[in-house]
Amino acid sequence: MAIRYPMTGMPQMVALLNGFGGAASTLVAGAELWNATATAREAASPLPAWTQFAIATALTGLIGAVTFWGSLVAFGKLEELPQFKKAWTDPNRHWINLGLGLGTLLLLWGVCANPSSNLLYWALVIVGSVLGCTLTMPIGGADMPVVICLLNSYSGLAAAAAGFVIDNSVLVIAGSLVGA
C-alpha cells in the first residue's frame, strides 16, 4: 500500500491505517464478548457486571468505532472524494452530536451493567460509528492532519483497551505508547 501512494498522500494512508487499527480493536472486543457470552450461557450464569472485562470491552467498542469511521471520513476529505468535499454545516449538528454522545453514554452503561447482551455492544458500536462520522464531517480539509493525529491517539487507546479485554500486557503497553 505504501508503494502505491505518493509521499503527498501519506496523511490519507495514515488515516486509513488508524481506522483499520480501530476496527480491529472493535472486532477483537466483539469476538471476546461473543466467546465469553457463549461460555457463560453454557455454564448457565450471566457475565458479572462492572468488571474490568465489561468496562474494557465497552470502551474498546466505542473508541474503535469512532476511530474507524472518523478515519474513513478524514481519508475521504483528504482524498477529495466528491461525497466529502463540502463540510457538514447543518445548524443542528451540535444537538445531533449531543444526542449521539448521550446515547453512547447510556449504551456504555448498559454494556457495563449487562455484559451478557451482545445486542447492546453492537448498538454501542453503531452509535459510536455514527458519532465518529458526525464529529469529523464538519472539519475542513486543511485541519485534517490535526484530526488524524487525534484519531491516531484514539487508535492507540482502542488497542490498549483491547489489550485489557484479551489480557495481553504487550498490547496494553503498545497501545498506551501510541495513545500518549
mmCIF file of N, CA and C in Angstrom, residues 38-136:
data_model
loop_
_atom_site.group_PDB
_atom_site.id
_atom_site.type_symbol
_atom_site.label_atom_id
_atom_site.label_comp_id
_atom_site.label_asym_id
_atom_site.label_seq_id
_atom_site.Cartn_x
_atom_site.Cartn_y
_atom_site.Cartn_z
ATOM 1 N N ALA A 38 -21.028 -16.883 25.205
ATOM 2 C CA ALA A 38 -21.330 -18.284 24.903
ATOM 3 C C ALA A 38 -20.873 -19.190 26.039
ATOM 4 N N THR A 39 -19.711 -18.927 26.589
ATOM 5 C CA THR A 39 -19.208 -19.716 27.711
ATOM 6 C C THR A 39 -20.104 -19.553 28.932
ATOM 7 N N ALA A 40 -20.549 -18.332 29.180
ATOM 8 C CA ALA A 40 -21.434 -18.087 30.324
ATOM 9 C C ALA A 40 -22.786 -18.765 30.126
ATOM 10 N N ARG A 41 -23.276 -18.809 28.892
ATOM 11 C CA ARG A 41 -24.551 -19.487 28.626
ATOM 12 C C ARG A 41 -24.445 -20.984 28.894
ATOM 13 N N GLU A 42 -23.302 -21.564 28.487
ATOM 14 C CA GLU A 42 -23.099 -22.993 28.737
ATOM 15 C C GLU A 42 -23.060 -23.283 30.231
ATOM 16 N N ALA A 43 -22.495 -22.363 30.995
ATOM 17 C CA ALA A 43 -22.420 -22.534 32.448
ATOM 18 C C ALA A 43 -23.710 -22.094 33.138
ATOM 19 N N ALA A 44 -24.667 -21.603 32.376
ATOM 20 C CA ALA A 44 -25.963 -21.133 32.889
ATOM 21 C C ALA A 44 -25.808 -20.036 33.932
ATOM 22 N N SER A 45 -24.846 -19.148 33.696
ATOM 23 C CA SER A 45 -24.691 -17.997 34.599
ATOM 24 C C SER A 45 -24.322 -16.784 33.757
ATOM 25 N N PRO A 46 -24.920 -15.637 34.045
ATOM 26 C CA PRO A 46 -24.599 -14.442 33.256
ATOM 27 C C PRO A 46 -23.205 -13.917 33.592
ATOM 28 N N LEU A 47 -22.667 -13.134 32.679
ATOM 29 C CA LEU A 47 -21.375 -12.496 32.945
ATOM 30 C C LEU A 47 -21.545 -11.468 34.059
ATOM 31 N N PRO A 48 -20.585 -11.362 34.960
ATOM 32 C CA PRO A 48 -20.712 -10.370 36.043
ATOM 33 C C PRO A 48 -20.610 -8.945 35.499
ATOM 34 N N ALA A 49 -21.387 -8.056 36.101
ATOM 35 C CA ALA A 49 -21.425 -6.654 35.662
ATOM 36 C C ALA A 49 -20.277 -5.869 36.278
ATOM 37 N N TRP A 50 -19.921 -4.791 35.602
ATOM 38 C CA TRP A 50 -18.941 -3.810 36.075
ATOM 39 C C TRP A 50 -17.588 -4.428 36.418
ATOM 40 N N THR A 51 -17.153 -5.391 35.627
ATOM 41 C CA THR A 51 -15.812 -5.944 35.786
ATOM 42 C C THR A 51 -14.872 -5.247 34.812
ATOM 43 N N GLN A 52 -13.582 -5.522 34.967
ATOM 44 C CA GLN A 52 -12.605 -4.950 34.037
ATOM 45 C C GLN A 52 -12.926 -5.384 32.617
ATOM 46 N N PHE A 53 -13.328 -6.630 32.444
ATOM 47 C CA PHE A 53 -13.659 -7.138 31.113
ATOM 48 C C PHE A 53 -14.812 -6.356 30.495
ATOM 49 N N ALA A 54 -15.874 -6.146 31.266
ATOM 50 C CA ALA A 54 -17.056 -5.455 30.738
ATOM 51 C C ALA A 54 -16.735 -4.012 30.382
ATOM 52 N N ILE A 55 -16.026 -3.323 31.262
ATOM 53 C CA ILE A 55 -15.700 -1.913 31.017
ATOM 54 C C ILE A 55 -14.747 -1.780 29.834
ATOM 55 N N ALA A 56 -13.711 -2.627 29.790
ATOM 56 C CA ALA A 56 -12.741 -2.555 28.696
ATOM 57 C C ALA A 56 -13.388 -2.911 27.363
ATOM 58 N N THR A 57 -14.292 -3.873 27.370
ATOM 59 C CA THR A 57 -14.977 -4.249 26.132
ATOM 60 C C THR A 57 -15.825 -3.101 25.607
ATOM 61 N N ALA A 58 -16.572 -2.465 26.491
ATOM 62 C CA ALA A 58 -17.422 -1.346 26.074
ATOM 63 C C ALA A 58 -16.582 -0.189 25.536
ATOM 64 N N LEU A 59 -15.516 0.156 26.241
ATOM 65 C CA LEU A 59 -14.664 1.265 25.793
ATOM 66 C C LEU A 59 -13.960 0.939 24.483
ATOM 67 N N THR A 60 -13.521 -0.308 24.331
ATOM 68 C CA THR A 60 -12.864 -0.702 23.082
ATOM 69 C C THR A 60 -13.820 -0.578 21.904
ATOM 70 N N GLY A 61 -15.042 -1.052 22.085
ATOM 71 C CA GLY A 61 -16.027 -0.957 21.004
ATOM 72 C C GLY A 61 -16.309 0.474 20.607
ATOM 73 N N LEU A 62 -16.491 1.340 21.599
ATOM 74 C CA LEU A 62 -16.800 2.746 21.314
ATOM 75 C C LEU A 62 -15.618 3.459 20.668
ATOM 76 N N ILE A 63 -14.455 3.385 21.284
ATOM 77 C CA ILE A 63 -13.290 4.118 20.766
ATOM 78 C C ILE A 63 -12.888 3.590 19.395
ATOM 79 N N GLY A 64 -12.929 2.275 19.218
ATOM 80 C CA GLY A 64 -12.572 1.700 17.923
ATOM 81 C C GLY A 64 -13.522 2.112 16.816
ATOM 82 N N ALA A 65 -14.818 2.153 17.116
ATOM 83 C CA ALA A 65 -15.804 2.553 16.103
ATOM 84 C C ALA A 65 -15.649 4.020 15.730
ATOM 85 N N VAL A 66 -15.476 4.877 16.727
ATOM 86 C CA VAL A 66 -15.259 6.308 16.451
ATOM 87 C C VAL A 66 -13.998 6.486 15.612
ATOM 88 N N THR A 67 -12.955 5.748 15.952
ATOM 89 C CA THR A 67 -11.690 5.852 15.215
ATOM 90 C C THR A 67 -11.850 5.397 13.770
ATOM 91 N N PHE A 68 -12.483 4.251 13.573
ATOM 92 C CA PHE A 68 -12.614 3.713 12.221
ATOM 93 C C PHE A 68 -13.400 4.649 11.315
ATOM 94 N N TRP A 69 -14.592 5.033 11.739
ATOM 95 C CA TRP A 69 -15.434 5.847 10.866
ATOM 96 C C TRP A 69 -14.932 7.276 10.756
ATOM 97 N N GLY A 70 -14.382 7.820 11.829
ATOM 98 C CA GLY A 70 -13.779 9.152 11.744
ATOM 99 C C GLY A 70 -12.595 9.162 10.792
ATOM 100 N N SER A 71 -11.811 8.088 10.817
ATOM 101 C CA SER A 71 -10.659 7.990 9.915
ATOM 102 C C SER A 71 -11.089 7.834 8.467
ATOM 103 N N LEU A 72 -12.175 7.106 8.235
ATOM 104 C CA LEU A 72 -12.664 6.985 6.858
ATOM 105 C C LEU A 72 -13.139 8.328 6.320
ATOM 106 N N VAL A 73 -13.803 9.113 7.160
ATOM 107 C CA VAL A 73 -14.226 10.452 6.733
ATOM 108 C C VAL A 73 -13.002 11.322 6.469
ATOM 109 N N ALA A 74 -11.995 11.252 7.348
ATOM 110 C CA ALA A 74 -10.767 12.030 7.147
ATOM 111 C C ALA A 74 -10.078 11.612 5.849
ATOM 112 N N PHE A 75 -10.030 10.313 5.587
ATOM 113 C CA PHE A 75 -9.451 9.819 4.342
ATOM 114 C C PHE A 75 -10.210 10.387 3.143
ATOM 115 N N GLY A 76 -11.530 10.344 3.195
ATOM 116 C CA GLY A 76 -12.341 10.852 2.089
ATOM 117 C C GLY A 76 -12.132 12.333 1.846
ATOM 118 N N LYS A 77 -12.010 13.107 2.914
ATOM 119 C CA LYS A 77 -11.783 14.550 2.757
ATOM 120 C C LYS A 77 -10.401 14.829 2.168
ATOM 121 N N LEU A 78 -9.391 14.120 2.645
ATOM 122 C CA LEU A 78 -8.044 14.360 2.120
ATOM 123 C C LEU A 78 -7.885 13.845 0.697
ATOM 124 N N GLU A 79 -8.595 12.787 0.376
ATOM 125 C CA GLU A 79 -8.545 12.228 -0.975
ATOM 126 C C GLU A 79 -9.437 13.025 -1.928
ATOM 127 N N GLU A 80 -10.171 14.002 -1.375
ATOM 128 C CA GLU A 80 -11.087 14.869 -2.118
ATOM 129 C C GLU A 80 -12.137 14.073 -2.886
ATOM 130 N N LEU A 81 -12.687 13.081 -2.217
ATOM 131 C CA LEU A 81 -13.793 12.337 -2.804
ATOM 132 C C LEU A 81 -15.011 13.252 -2.857
ATOM 133 N N PRO A 82 -15.831 13.132 -3.891
ATOM 134 C CA PRO A 82 -16.941 14.082 -4.066
ATOM 135 C C PRO A 82 -17.909 14.127 -2.880
ATOM 136 N N GLN A 83 -18.114 12.996 -2.206
ATOM 137 C CA GLN A 83 -19.057 12.967 -1.089
ATOM 138 C C GLN A 83 -18.566 13.772 0.111
ATOM 139 N N PHE A 84 -17.261 14.004 0.187
ATOM 140 C CA PHE A 84 -16.680 14.636 1.369
ATOM 141 C C PHE A 84 -16.114 16.026 1.103
ATOM 142 N N LYS A 85 -16.330 16.572 -0.087
ATOM 143 C CA LYS A 85 -15.726 17.867 -0.416
ATOM 144 C C LYS A 85 -16.254 18.995 0.442
ATOM 145 N N LYS A 86 -17.555 19.010 0.686
ATOM 146 C CA LYS A 86 -18.133 20.096 1.473
ATOM 147 C C LYS A 86 -18.196 19.695 2.944
ATOM 148 N N ALA A 87 -17.929 20.672 3.796
ATOM 149 C CA ALA A 87 -18.059 20.419 5.231
ATOM 150 C C ALA A 87 -19.536 20.313 5.592
ATOM 151 N N TRP A 88 -19.825 19.529 6.590
ATOM 152 C CA TRP A 88 -21.197 19.358 7.065
ATOM 153 C C TRP A 88 -21.567 20.567 7.910
ATOM 154 N N THR A 89 -22.479 21.384 7.418
ATOM 155 C CA THR A 89 -22.807 22.650 8.092
ATOM 156 C C THR A 89 -24.251 22.688 8.577
ATOM 157 N N ASP A 90 -24.805 21.563 8.913
ATOM 158 C CA ASP A 90 -26.169 21.525 9.443
ATOM 159 C C ASP A 90 -26.223 22.342 10.735
ATOM 160 N N PRO A 91 -27.155 23.287 10.844
ATOM 161 C CA PRO A 91 -27.204 24.108 12.059
ATOM 162 C C PRO A 91 -27.548 23.307 13.317
ATOM 163 N N ASN A 92 -28.096 22.126 13.153
ATOM 164 C CA ASN A 92 -28.450 21.287 14.305
ATOM 165 C C ASN A 92 -27.395 20.237 14.625
ATOM 166 N N ARG A 93 -26.222 20.330 14.006
ATOM 167 C CA ARG A 93 -25.220 19.282 14.180
ATOM 168 C C ARG A 93 -24.745 19.157 15.623
ATOM 169 N N HIS A 94 -24.716 20.260 16.353
ATOM 170 C CA HIS A 94 -24.280 20.181 17.752
ATOM 171 C C HIS A 94 -25.298 19.409 18.590
ATOM 172 N N TRP A 95 -26.574 19.618 18.306
ATOM 173 C CA TRP A 95 -27.615 18.878 19.021
ATOM 174 C C TRP A 95 -27.586 17.404 18.636
ATOM 175 N N ILE A 96 -27.306 17.142 17.369
ATOM 176 C CA ILE A 96 -27.197 15.750 16.916
ATOM 177 C C ILE A 96 -26.035 15.065 17.627
ATOM 178 N N ASN A 97 -24.887 15.751 17.678
ATOM 179 C CA ASN A 97 -23.729 15.179 18.364
ATOM 180 C C ASN A 97 -23.989 15.005 19.857
ATOM 181 N N LEU A 98 -24.701 15.952 20.456
ATOM 182 C CA LEU A 98 -25.044 15.826 21.871
ATOM 183 C C LEU A 98 -25.934 14.605 22.099
ATOM 184 N N GLY A 99 -26.924 14.434 21.246
ATOM 185 C CA GLY A 99 -27.798 13.265 21.358
ATOM 186 C C GLY A 99 -27.043 11.958 21.174
ATOM 187 N N LEU A 100 -26.145 11.937 20.187
ATOM 188 C CA LEU A 100 -25.339 10.735 19.970
ATOM 189 C C LEU A 100 -24.405 10.482 21.153
ATOM 190 N N GLY A 101 -23.836 11.554 21.695
ATOM 191 C CA GLY A 101 -22.960 11.407 22.857
ATOM 192 C C GLY A 101 -23.705 10.858 24.063
ATOM 193 N N LEU A 102 -24.901 11.379 24.313
ATOM 194 C CA LEU A 102 -25.707 10.864 25.427
ATOM 195 C C LEU A 102 -26.124 9.415 25.170
ATOM 196 N N GLY A 103 -26.420 9.110 23.912
ATOM 197 C CA GLY A 103 -26.757 7.730 23.563
ATOM 198 C C GLY A 103 -25.597 6.777 23.807
ATOM 199 N N THR A 104 -24.387 7.224 23.469
ATOM 200 C CA THR A 104 -23.225 6.368 23.719
ATOM 201 C C THR A 104 -22.994 6.180 25.214
ATOM 202 N N LEU A 105 -23.209 7.229 26.006
ATOM 203 C CA LEU A 105 -23.050 7.085 27.459
ATOM 204 C C LEU A 105 -24.056 6.080 28.022
ATOM 205 N N LEU A 106 -25.304 6.161 27.560
ATOM 206 C CA LEU A 106 -26.316 5.201 28.020
ATOM 207 C C LEU A 106 -25.963 3.776 27.598
ATOM 208 N N LEU A 107 -25.506 3.623 26.365
ATOM 209 C CA LEU A 107 -25.139 2.289 25.897
ATOM 210 C C LEU A 107 -23.879 1.775 26.586
ATOM 211 N N LEU A 108 -22.927 2.676 26.876
ATOM 212 C CA LEU A 108 -21.750 2.271 27.655
ATOM 213 C C LEU A 108 -22.180 1.722 29.006
ATOM 214 N N TRP A 109 -23.065 2.451 29.669
ATOM 215 C CA TRP A 109 -23.566 1.999 30.957
ATOM 216 C C TRP A 109 -24.280 0.658 30.802
ATOM 217 N N GLY A 110 -25.072 0.513 29.742
ATOM 218 C CA GLY A 110 -25.800 -0.731 29.513
ATOM 219 C C GLY A 110 -24.885 -1.921 29.295
ATOM 220 N N VAL A 111 -23.832 -1.735 28.514
ATOM 221 C CA VAL A 111 -22.897 -2.831 28.261
ATOM 222 C C VAL A 111 -22.156 -3.195 29.543
ATOM 223 N N CYS A 112 -21.759 -2.197 30.320
ATOM 224 C CA CYS A 112 -21.045 -2.478 31.572
ATOM 225 C C CYS A 112 -21.963 -3.139 32.600
ATOM 226 N N ALA A 113 -23.224 -2.735 32.643
ATOM 227 C CA ALA A 113 -24.169 -3.298 33.605
ATOM 228 C C ALA A 113 -24.678 -4.672 33.178
ATOM 229 N N ASN A 114 -24.722 -4.926 31.872
ATOM 230 C CA ASN A 114 -25.227 -6.200 31.366
ATOM 231 C C ASN A 114 -24.323 -6.691 30.240
ATOM 232 N N PRO A 115 -23.119 -7.168 30.567
ATOM 233 C CA PRO A 115 -22.192 -7.570 29.503
ATOM 234 C C PRO A 115 -22.620 -8.825 28.747
ATOM 235 N N SER A 116 -23.633 -9.520 29.221
ATOM 236 C CA SER A 116 -24.107 -10.712 28.511
ATOM 237 C C SER A 116 -24.914 -10.366 27.266
ATOM 238 N N SER A 117 -25.246 -9.097 27.078
ATOM 239 C CA SER A 117 -26.051 -8.683 25.932
ATOM 240 C C SER A 117 -25.154 -8.236 24.780
ATOM 241 N N ASN A 118 -25.034 -9.111 23.792
ATOM 242 C CA ASN A 118 -24.265 -8.745 22.598
ATOM 243 C C ASN A 118 -24.960 -7.641 21.815
ATOM 244 N N LEU A 119 -26.283 -7.600 21.894
ATOM 245 C CA LEU A 119 -27.054 -6.586 21.179
ATOM 246 C C LEU A 119 -26.678 -5.181 21.645
ATOM 247 N N LEU A 120 -26.527 -4.994 22.948
ATOM 248 C CA LEU A 120 -26.136 -3.677 23.463
ATOM 249 C C LEU A 120 -24.748 -3.281 22.970
ATOM 250 N N TYR A 121 -23.830 -4.254 22.918
ATOM 251 C CA TYR A 121 -22.475 -3.954 22.440
ATOM 252 C C TYR A 121 -22.514 -3.472 20.991
ATOM 253 N N TRP A 122 -23.232 -4.193 20.139
ATOM 254 C CA TRP A 122 -23.246 -3.807 18.725
ATOM 255 C C TRP A 122 -24.038 -2.531 18.500
ATOM 256 N N ALA A 123 -25.034 -2.268 19.342
ATOM 257 C CA ALA A 123 -25.728 -0.975 19.274
ATOM 258 C C ALA A 123 -24.765 0.149 19.641
ATOM 259 N N LEU A 124 -23.928 -0.087 20.655
ATOM 260 C CA LEU A 124 -22.906 0.897 21.032
ATOM 261 C C LEU A 124 -21.944 1.139 19.877
ATOM 262 N N VAL A 125 -21.544 0.090 19.200
ATOM 263 C CA VAL A 125 -20.632 0.225 18.062
ATOM 264 C C VAL A 125 -21.292 1.027 16.938
ATOM 265 N N ILE A 126 -22.557 0.782 16.671
ATOM 266 C CA ILE A 126 -23.254 1.510 15.601
ATOM 267 C C ILE A 126 -23.392 2.988 15.944
ATOM 268 N N VAL A 127 -23.815 3.292 17.169
ATOM 269 C CA VAL A 127 -23.957 4.698 17.570
ATOM 270 C C VAL A 127 -22.583 5.370 17.596
ATOM 271 N N GLY A 128 -21.553 4.661 18.050
ATOM 272 C CA GLY A 128 -20.193 5.207 18.023
ATOM 273 C C GLY A 128 -19.705 5.460 16.605
ATOM 274 N N SER A 129 -20.114 4.603 15.675
ATOM 275 C CA SER A 129 -19.740 4.792 14.271
ATOM 276 C C SER A 129 -20.348 6.068 13.708
ATOM 277 N N VAL A 130 -21.622 6.272 13.990
ATOM 278 C CA VAL A 130 -22.288 7.494 13.523
ATOM 279 C C VAL A 130 -21.648 8.711 14.180
ATOM 280 N N LEU A 131 -21.324 8.601 15.466
ATOM 281 C CA LEU A 131 -20.675 9.708 16.172
ATOM 282 C C LEU A 131 -19.311 10.023 15.560
ATOM 283 N N GLY A 132 -18.548 8.997 15.197
ATOM 284 C CA GLY A 132 -17.258 9.229 14.547
ATOM 285 C C GLY A 132 -17.403 9.995 13.246
ATOM 286 N N CYS A 133 -18.438 9.668 12.475
ATOM 287 C CA CYS A 133 -18.689 10.394 11.223
ATOM 288 C C CYS A 133 -19.116 11.829 11.487
ATOM 289 N N THR A 134 -20.072 12.011 12.395
ATOM 290 C CA THR A 134 -20.619 13.355 12.607
ATOM 291 C C THR A 134 -19.633 14.286 13.299
ATOM 292 N N LEU A 135 -18.695 13.740 14.034
ATOM 293 C CA LEU A 135 -17.677 14.594 14.654
ATOM 294 C C LEU A 135 -16.618 15.035 13.653
ATOM 295 N N THR A 136 -16.382 14.227 12.629
ATOM 296 C CA THR A 136 -15.320 14.519 11.665
ATOM 297 C C THR A 136 -15.826 15.287 10.448
#
